[in-house]
Amino acid sequence: MSFTSQSLWLATLLAFVSLTVAIDLSLVDMPMSERHEKWMAQHGRAYKDAEEKAHRFGIFKANAEYVQSVNRAGNRTYRLSLNRFADLTNEEFKASFLGFKPNPLIAKEEQDVEKPFRYANLASVPGAMDWRARGAVTGVKDQDICGCCWAFSAVAAMESIVKLKTGRLMSLSEQEVLDCTGNGMSCEGGTMEAAFSFIARNRGLTTESNYPYTRNQGYCNSRRKSASAATIRGYQEVPRSEAALLNAVANQPVSAGVEGSGIDFQLYGGGLFTGYCGTDLDHAVTVVGYGASARTKYWLVKNSWGSGWGEGGYMRMQRDIGSYGGLCGITLQASYPTA
């Protein structure tokens, strides 16, 4: 990353974080009902009747008190926020906004995985990497209430490898992947490996503008599907170690499964995320870089919950934690497309 690009990204991030902090702090001393009204206006939220509003207010109040207690304690390297998920219970959030469901049988049946791991024997890798600064990452997208994070993760990784191979950064179609992959892949969950395999066998993927996202799974549109804009050969799986993941991300963005169902993940507002999470994979993200803040190393993760979550739609997750699977299990099922 050039000094100019790095400075611009840091300045943008600091401005975003400062604005978010200012918004949150401005709400702290308000009566809770007024905080809820302002939050509703900020996020365009409307309820069908007074009963639903009262129900959602109770959830919002509990989440707001939790966010405030965590942030005031000041004993974590990250902060929480009253983001778009603040009026959802954690169970509601898990039911609607995740969607990675590892299926070992499907993975074993796929014929498009390439071996051996091509980045196994690198002599060295850069000390930091941010594929956004190199123009290889499209803007943050929003899966909304369809649990197809697996499709967004796979498409994001494909968009990047196409840019690295052809010089063209295109926004490609998650809806085509959602509608056409088959094998049970749906808004109820799926895997990036199945998506990569579909794209390879389909001889490509069309653009977002040609086959736009609808937030629901529909019938596979063969006319739009035939208008391929870019393709991949297949995919590779990353060995289950942070060293292997580092080698891969040093060369291209990588899709990864994580456990993203925790309340701190739900309400993450910025900073270097260090927990709490386990290794029960239920969400898919794209690792688009890595670096270090003070003495703590991190993965730079692109999510698919819109730019209002986290750091403009991104999370910095602690790396090199010295335990199997890495933080939130980020190394347990990682893969990337080959072109």
Short mmCIF file of C-alpha atoms in Angstrom, two decimals:
data_model
loop_
_atom_site.label_atom_id
_atom_site.label_comp_id
_atom_site.label_asym_id
_atom_site.label_seq_id
_atom_site.Cartn_x
_atom_site.Cartn_y
_atom_site.Cartn_z
CA MET A 1 0.00 0.00 0.00
CA SER A 2 1.39 3.41 -0.92
CA PHE A 3 1.85 6.03 1.79
CA THR A 4 -0.78 8.22 0.09
CA SER A 5 -3.33 5.39 -0.15
CA GLN A 6 -2.70 4.33 3.43
CA SER A 7 -3.05 7.89 4.70
CA LEU A 8 -6.30 8.39 2.77
CA TRP A 9 -7.77 5.13 4.11
CA LEU A 10 -6.76 5.95 7.69
CA ALA A 11 -8.19 9.45 7.42
CA THR A 12 -11.48 8.09 6.05
CA LEU A 13 -11.67 5.44 8.76
CA LEU A 14 -10.93 7.92 11.55
CA ALA A 15 -13.59 10.30 10.22
CA PHE A 16 -16.15 7.47 10.09
CA VAL A 17 -15.30 6.23 13.57
CA SER A 18 -15.37 9.78 14.98
CA LEU A 19 -18.80 10.39 13.45
CA THR A 20 -20.14 7.09 14.79
CA VAL A 21 -18.74 7.79 18.26
CA ALA A 22 -20.23 11.27 18.20
CA ILE A 23 -23.66 9.89 17.27
CA ASP A 24 -23.51 7.24 19.98
CA LEU A 25 -22.30 9.66 22.66
CA SER A 26 -25.00 12.15 21.73
CA LEU A 27 -27.60 9.52 22.56
CA VAL A 28 -26.18 8.37 25.90
CA ASP A 29 -27.68 11.11 28.06
CA MET A 30 -31.11 11.10 26.39
CA PRO A 31 -34.14 9.36 27.87
CA MET A 32 -34.25 5.84 26.44
CA SER A 33 -37.52 6.45 24.59
CA GLU A 34 -36.01 9.47 22.84
CA ARG A 35 -32.89 7.49 21.98
CA HIS A 36 -35.11 4.87 20.39
CA GLU A 37 -36.98 7.48 18.34
CA LYS A 38 -33.73 8.95 17.06
CA TRP A 39 -32.39 5.49 16.27
CA MET A 40 -35.58 4.69 14.34
CA ALA A 41 -35.22 7.87 12.28
CA GLN A 42 -31.52 7.18 11.64
CA HIS A 43 -32.20 3.65 10.38
CA GLY A 44 -35.54 4.25 8.69
CA ARG A 45 -37.30 1.84 11.01
CA ALA A 46 -41.10 1.80 11.27
CA TYR A 47 -43.32 -0.61 13.18
CA LYS A 48 -46.78 -1.84 12.25
CA ASP A 49 -48.46 -0.82 15.51
CA ALA A 50 -47.93 0.38 19.06
CA GLU A 51 -47.66 -3.16 20.38
CA GLU A 52 -44.79 -4.03 18.07
CA LYS A 53 -43.10 -0.72 18.83
CA ALA A 54 -43.29 -1.41 22.57
CA HIS A 55 -41.85 -4.88 22.03
CA ARG A 56 -38.98 -3.55 19.93
CA PHE A 57 -38.34 -0.76 22.40
CA GLY A 58 -37.81 -3.32 25.15
CA ILE A 59 -35.21 -5.14 23.05
CA PHE A 60 -33.56 -1.87 22.03
CA LYS A 61 -33.36 -0.78 25.68
CA ALA A 62 -31.67 -4.02 26.74
CA ASN A 63 -29.16 -3.79 23.87
CA ALA A 64 -28.50 -0.09 24.54
CA GLU A 65 -27.76 -0.79 28.20
CA TYR A 66 -25.40 -3.61 27.21
CA VAL A 67 -23.60 -1.42 24.65
CA GLN A 68 -23.23 1.36 27.20
CA SER A 69 -21.89 -0.95 29.92
CA VAL A 70 -19.30 -2.49 27.59
CA ASN A 71 -18.12 0.81 26.17
CA ARG A 72 -17.94 2.50 29.57
CA ALA A 73 -15.94 -0.38 31.04
CA GLY A 74 -13.24 0.38 28.49
CA ASN A 75 -11.55 -3.00 28.95
CA ARG A 76 -11.87 -4.21 25.35
CA THR A 77 -9.97 -3.25 22.22
CA TYR A 78 -13.23 -2.71 20.35
CA ARG A 79 -16.45 -0.84 20.92
CA LEU A 80 -20.08 -1.71 20.41
CA SER A 81 -22.70 0.38 18.64
CA LEU A 82 -26.44 0.82 18.36
CA ASN A 83 -26.31 -0.24 14.74
CA ARG A 84 -29.14 -1.49 12.50
CA PHE A 85 -29.43 -4.67 14.58
CA ALA A 86 -30.08 -2.88 17.88
CA ASP A 87 -33.80 -3.72 18.04
CA LEU A 88 -33.25 -7.44 17.44
CA THR A 89 -32.65 -10.12 20.02
CA ASN A 90 -29.55 -12.18 19.40
CA GLU A 91 -31.77 -15.13 18.45
CA GLU A 92 -33.61 -13.03 15.86
CA PHE A 93 -30.33 -11.75 14.49
CA LYS A 94 -28.94 -15.29 14.17
CA ALA A 95 -32.07 -16.48 12.39
CA SER A 96 -31.97 -13.81 9.67
CA PHE A 97 -28.50 -12.42 9.01
CA LEU A 98 -26.07 -15.34 9.01
CA GLY A 99 -26.33 -18.33 6.67
CA PHE A 100 -23.05 -20.21 6.39
CA LYS A 101 -23.80 -23.91 6.83
CA PRO A 102 -20.75 -26.09 6.24
CA ASN A 103 -21.75 -29.34 4.58
CA PRO A 104 -18.86 -31.82 4.46
CA LEU A 105 -20.70 -34.08 2.03
CA ILE A 106 -21.07 -31.33 -0.55
CA ALA A 107 -17.45 -30.26 -0.12
CA LYS A 108 -16.23 -33.82 -0.64
CA GLU A 109 -18.31 -34.27 -3.77
CA GLU A 110 -17.04 -31.13 -5.50
CA GLN A 111 -14.68 -31.79 -8.41
CA ASP A 112 -13.42 -28.26 -8.90
CA VAL A 113 -11.04 -28.00 -5.94
CA GLU A 114 -7.41 -27.68 -7.07
CA LYS A 115 -4.49 -29.23 -5.18
CA PRO A 116 -1.87 -28.81 -3.86
CA PHE A 117 -2.19 -25.49 -1.99
CA ARG A 118 -0.41 -23.06 -4.30
CA TYR A 119 0.79 -20.69 -1.57
CA ALA A 120 2.35 -23.34 0.66
CA ASN A 121 6.03 -22.48 0.17
CA LEU A 122 6.27 -18.70 -0.04
CA ALA A 123 9.65 -17.31 0.98
CA SER A 124 8.10 -14.17 2.47
CA VAL A 125 4.95 -12.08 2.52
CA PRO A 126 4.41 -8.34 3.06
CA GLY A 127 4.13 -7.18 6.66
CA ALA A 128 0.69 -5.73 5.89
CA MET A 129 -1.80 -5.99 3.08
CA ASP A 130 -5.00 -4.14 2.17
CA TRP A 131 -6.49 -5.19 -1.15
CA ARG A 132 -8.86 -2.20 -1.03
CA ALA A 133 -5.93 0.17 -1.35
CA ARG A 134 -4.86 -1.78 -4.44
CA GLY A 135 -8.23 -1.29 -6.09
CA ALA A 136 -9.17 -4.96 -5.91
CA VAL A 137 -12.28 -4.83 -3.67
CA THR A 138 -15.76 -3.66 -4.62
CA GLY A 139 -17.89 -1.62 -2.24
CA VAL A 140 -19.57 -3.16 0.79
CA LYS A 141 -22.88 -4.85 -0.07
CA ASP A 142 -25.90 -5.86 2.00
CA GLN A 143 -27.38 -9.37 2.07
CA ASP A 144 -30.26 -8.07 4.23
CA ILE A 145 -32.53 -10.76 5.73
CA CYS A 146 -31.58 -13.49 3.24
CA GLY A 147 -29.03 -15.86 4.79
CA CYS A 148 -26.80 -15.95 1.71
CA CYS A 149 -23.59 -14.58 3.19
CA TRP A 150 -21.93 -17.56 1.48
CA ALA A 151 -22.83 -16.10 -1.94
CA PHE A 152 -21.60 -12.62 -1.01
CA SER A 153 -18.33 -14.00 0.34
CA ALA A 154 -17.67 -16.09 -2.78
CA VAL A 155 -18.57 -13.29 -5.19
CA ALA A 156 -16.38 -10.78 -3.32
CA ALA A 157 -13.40 -13.13 -3.59
CA MET A 158 -14.12 -13.69 -7.29
CA GLU A 159 -14.44 -9.95 -8.00
CA SER A 160 -10.98 -9.49 -6.53
CA ILE A 161 -9.22 -12.29 -8.43
CA VAL A 162 -10.79 -11.08 -11.68
CA LYS A 163 -9.39 -7.62 -10.99
CA LEU A 164 -5.95 -9.03 -10.22
CA LYS A 165 -5.94 -11.15 -13.39
CA THR A 166 -7.60 -8.78 -15.87
CA GLY A 167 -7.23 -5.29 -14.41
CA ARG A 168 -11.01 -4.83 -14.38
CA LEU A 169 -12.96 -4.45 -11.13
CA MET A 170 -16.57 -5.47 -11.73
CA SER A 171 -19.49 -5.88 -9.37
CA LEU A 172 -20.71 -9.43 -10.07
CA SER A 173 -24.06 -11.05 -9.35
CA GLU A 174 -24.77 -12.65 -5.98
CA GLN A 175 -28.34 -13.22 -7.17
CA GLU A 176 -27.17 -15.53 -9.95
CA VAL A 177 -25.21 -17.55 -7.42
CA LEU A 178 -28.19 -17.65 -5.05
CA ASP A 179 -30.70 -18.62 -7.74
CA CYS A 180 -28.61 -21.05 -9.76
CA THR A 181 -26.11 -22.90 -7.53
CA GLY A 182 -28.58 -25.59 -6.45
CA ASN A 183 -27.56 -28.44 -4.11
CA GLY A 184 -29.71 -26.90 -1.37
CA MET A 185 -27.82 -23.58 -1.37
CA SER A 186 -30.36 -20.88 -0.49
CA CYS A 187 -31.36 -18.03 1.84
CA GLU A 188 -31.32 -20.72 4.51
CA GLY A 189 -27.58 -21.20 4.09
CA GLY A 190 -24.83 -22.55 1.87
CA THR A 191 -21.08 -22.72 1.27
CA MET A 192 -18.59 -20.72 -0.74
CA GLU A 193 -17.12 -23.93 -2.16
CA ALA A 194 -20.46 -24.83 -3.74
CA ALA A 195 -20.67 -21.29 -5.17
CA PHE A 196 -17.15 -21.48 -6.64
CA SER A 197 -17.93 -24.87 -8.16
CA PHE A 198 -21.14 -23.57 -9.74
CA ILE A 199 -19.35 -20.53 -11.22
CA ALA A 200 -16.57 -22.69 -12.69
CA ARG A 201 -19.00 -25.16 -14.22
CA ASN A 202 -21.24 -22.34 -15.45
CA ARG A 203 -18.21 -20.84 -17.22
CA GLY A 204 -18.59 -17.58 -15.41
CA LEU A 205 -20.87 -15.11 -13.71
CA THR A 206 -22.78 -12.12 -14.98
CA THR A 207 -22.71 -8.60 -13.57
CA GLU A 208 -24.70 -7.22 -10.65
CA SER A 209 -26.45 -4.76 -12.96
CA ASN A 210 -27.56 -7.53 -15.33
CA TYR A 211 -28.81 -9.85 -12.57
CA PRO A 212 -29.49 -7.60 -9.55
CA TYR A 213 -29.92 -8.73 -5.97
CA THR A 214 -33.54 -9.08 -4.80
CA ARG A 215 -33.04 -10.29 -1.18
CA ASN A 216 -34.91 -13.49 -2.00
CA GLN A 217 -34.10 -16.67 -3.86
CA GLY A 218 -35.90 -16.98 -7.18
CA TYR A 219 -35.86 -19.15 -10.27
CA CYS A 220 -32.56 -19.34 -12.14
CA ASN A 221 -32.83 -16.86 -15.02
CA SER A 222 -31.11 -18.66 -17.88
CA ARG A 223 -31.11 -15.62 -20.17
CA ARG A 224 -29.32 -13.41 -17.67
CA LYS A 225 -27.17 -16.32 -16.53
CA SER A 226 -25.81 -16.80 -20.07
CA ALA A 227 -24.35 -13.27 -20.18
CA SER A 228 -21.07 -14.18 -18.48
CA ALA A 229 -18.83 -11.22 -17.63
CA ALA A 230 -15.97 -13.08 -15.89
CA THR A 231 -15.00 -16.61 -15.01
CA ILE A 232 -12.85 -18.74 -12.71
CA ARG A 233 -11.24 -22.17 -13.15
CA GLY A 234 -12.15 -23.57 -9.76
CA TYR A 235 -11.04 -23.03 -6.19
CA GLN A 236 -8.54 -24.05 -3.56
CA GLU A 237 -9.04 -24.79 0.11
CA VAL A 238 -6.68 -23.14 2.60
CA PRO A 239 -5.02 -25.45 5.14
CA ARG A 240 -6.35 -24.86 8.64
CA SER A 241 -3.67 -22.57 10.03
CA GLU A 242 -3.18 -18.83 10.37
CA ALA A 243 0.18 -19.13 8.60
CA ALA A 244 -1.49 -20.69 5.55
CA LEU A 245 -4.28 -18.11 5.59
CA LEU A 246 -1.69 -15.32 5.78
CA ASN A 247 0.11 -16.71 2.71
CA ALA A 248 -3.15 -16.84 0.79
CA VAL A 249 -4.38 -13.36 1.77
CA ALA A 250 -0.99 -11.91 0.87
CA ASN A 251 -1.80 -12.97 -2.69
CA GLN A 252 -5.57 -12.52 -3.01
CA PRO A 253 -8.72 -12.01 -0.92
CA VAL A 254 -10.04 -15.22 0.63
CA SER A 255 -13.52 -16.42 1.61
CA ALA A 256 -13.79 -17.71 5.17
CA GLY A 257 -16.36 -19.08 7.56
CA VAL A 258 -16.54 -17.60 11.06
CA GLU A 259 -18.74 -17.80 14.11
CA GLY A 260 -20.53 -14.48 13.78
CA SER A 261 -23.56 -15.11 15.98
CA GLY A 262 -22.38 -13.55 19.23
CA ILE A 263 -23.95 -10.37 20.59
CA ASP A 264 -20.63 -8.52 20.37
CA PHE A 265 -20.33 -9.49 16.70
CA GLN A 266 -23.92 -8.36 16.13
CA LEU A 267 -23.35 -4.94 17.73
CA TYR A 268 -19.70 -4.43 16.73
CA GLY A 269 -19.06 -0.75 16.09
CA GLY A 270 -15.32 -0.52 15.50
CA GLY A 271 -11.88 -1.25 16.87
CA LEU A 272 -9.86 -4.44 16.97
CA PHE A 273 -12.22 -7.32 17.65
CA THR A 274 -10.86 -9.86 20.14
CA GLY A 275 -14.01 -11.84 21.03
CA TYR A 276 -16.21 -13.19 22.33
CA CYS A 277 -16.79 -16.01 19.85
CA GLY A 278 -16.17 -19.70 19.38
CA THR A 279 -15.54 -21.89 16.35
CA ASP A 280 -19.08 -22.98 15.45
CA LEU A 281 -19.05 -21.58 11.91
CA ASP A 282 -22.31 -19.89 10.94
CA HIS A 283 -21.36 -16.83 8.88
CA ALA A 284 -19.23 -16.15 5.79
CA VAL A 285 -16.95 -13.18 5.22
CA THR A 286 -14.09 -12.22 2.90
CA VAL A 287 -10.60 -11.62 4.27
CA VAL A 288 -9.24 -8.71 2.24
CA GLY A 289 -6.06 -7.94 4.14
CA TYR A 290 -4.15 -8.00 7.38
CA GLY A 291 -2.00 -5.70 9.50
CA ALA A 292 -1.18 -4.70 13.05
CA SER A 293 -2.46 -2.09 15.48
CA ALA A 294 -0.01 -1.27 18.28
CA ARG A 295 1.17 -4.78 19.24
CA THR A 296 -1.92 -6.66 18.12
CA LYS A 297 -2.10 -8.30 14.69
CA TYR A 298 -5.39 -8.43 12.84
CA TRP A 299 -7.26 -9.73 9.82
CA LEU A 300 -9.13 -7.17 7.73
CA VAL A 301 -12.56 -8.66 7.03
CA LYS A 302 -15.21 -7.50 4.57
CA ASN A 303 -18.75 -8.27 5.70
CA SER A 304 -22.10 -8.19 3.86
CA TRP A 305 -24.28 -6.28 6.34
CA GLY A 306 -24.00 -2.86 4.70
CA SER A 307 -21.64 0.01 5.43
CA GLY A 308 -23.41 0.97 8.67
CA TRP A 309 -22.04 -2.06 10.53
CA GLY A 310 -18.56 -2.02 12.04
CA GLU A 311 -15.90 0.12 10.39
CA GLY A 312 -17.77 1.06 7.25
CA GLY A 313 -18.83 -2.55 6.75
CA TYR A 314 -15.47 -4.02 7.78
CA MET A 315 -14.07 -5.63 10.91
CA ARG A 316 -10.52 -5.95 12.16
CA MET A 317 -10.25 -9.35 13.83
CA GLN A 318 -7.34 -10.38 16.02
CA ARG A 319 -4.94 -12.85 14.36
CA ASP A 320 -2.14 -15.09 15.56
CA ILE A 321 -4.01 -15.91 18.75
CA GLY A 322 -2.14 -19.19 19.15
CA SER A 323 -5.14 -21.53 19.17
CA TYR A 324 -6.54 -23.95 16.60
CA GLY A 325 -8.91 -22.32 14.17
CA GLY A 326 -7.95 -18.73 14.95
CA LEU A 327 -10.39 -16.18 16.37
CA CYS A 328 -14.00 -17.15 15.60
CA GLY A 329 -12.71 -20.17 13.65
CA ILE A 330 -11.54 -18.03 10.73
CA THR A 331 -9.05 -20.66 9.47
CA LEU A 332 -11.35 -23.70 9.69
CA GLN A 333 -13.06 -23.37 6.31
CA ALA A 334 -11.31 -20.86 4.09
CA SER A 335 -11.09 -21.02 0.31
CA TYR A 336 -10.46 -18.84 -2.72
CA PRO A 337 -11.21 -18.95 -6.45
CA THR A 338 -8.54 -19.71 -9.04
CA ALA A 339 -8.46 -17.94 -12.40
#
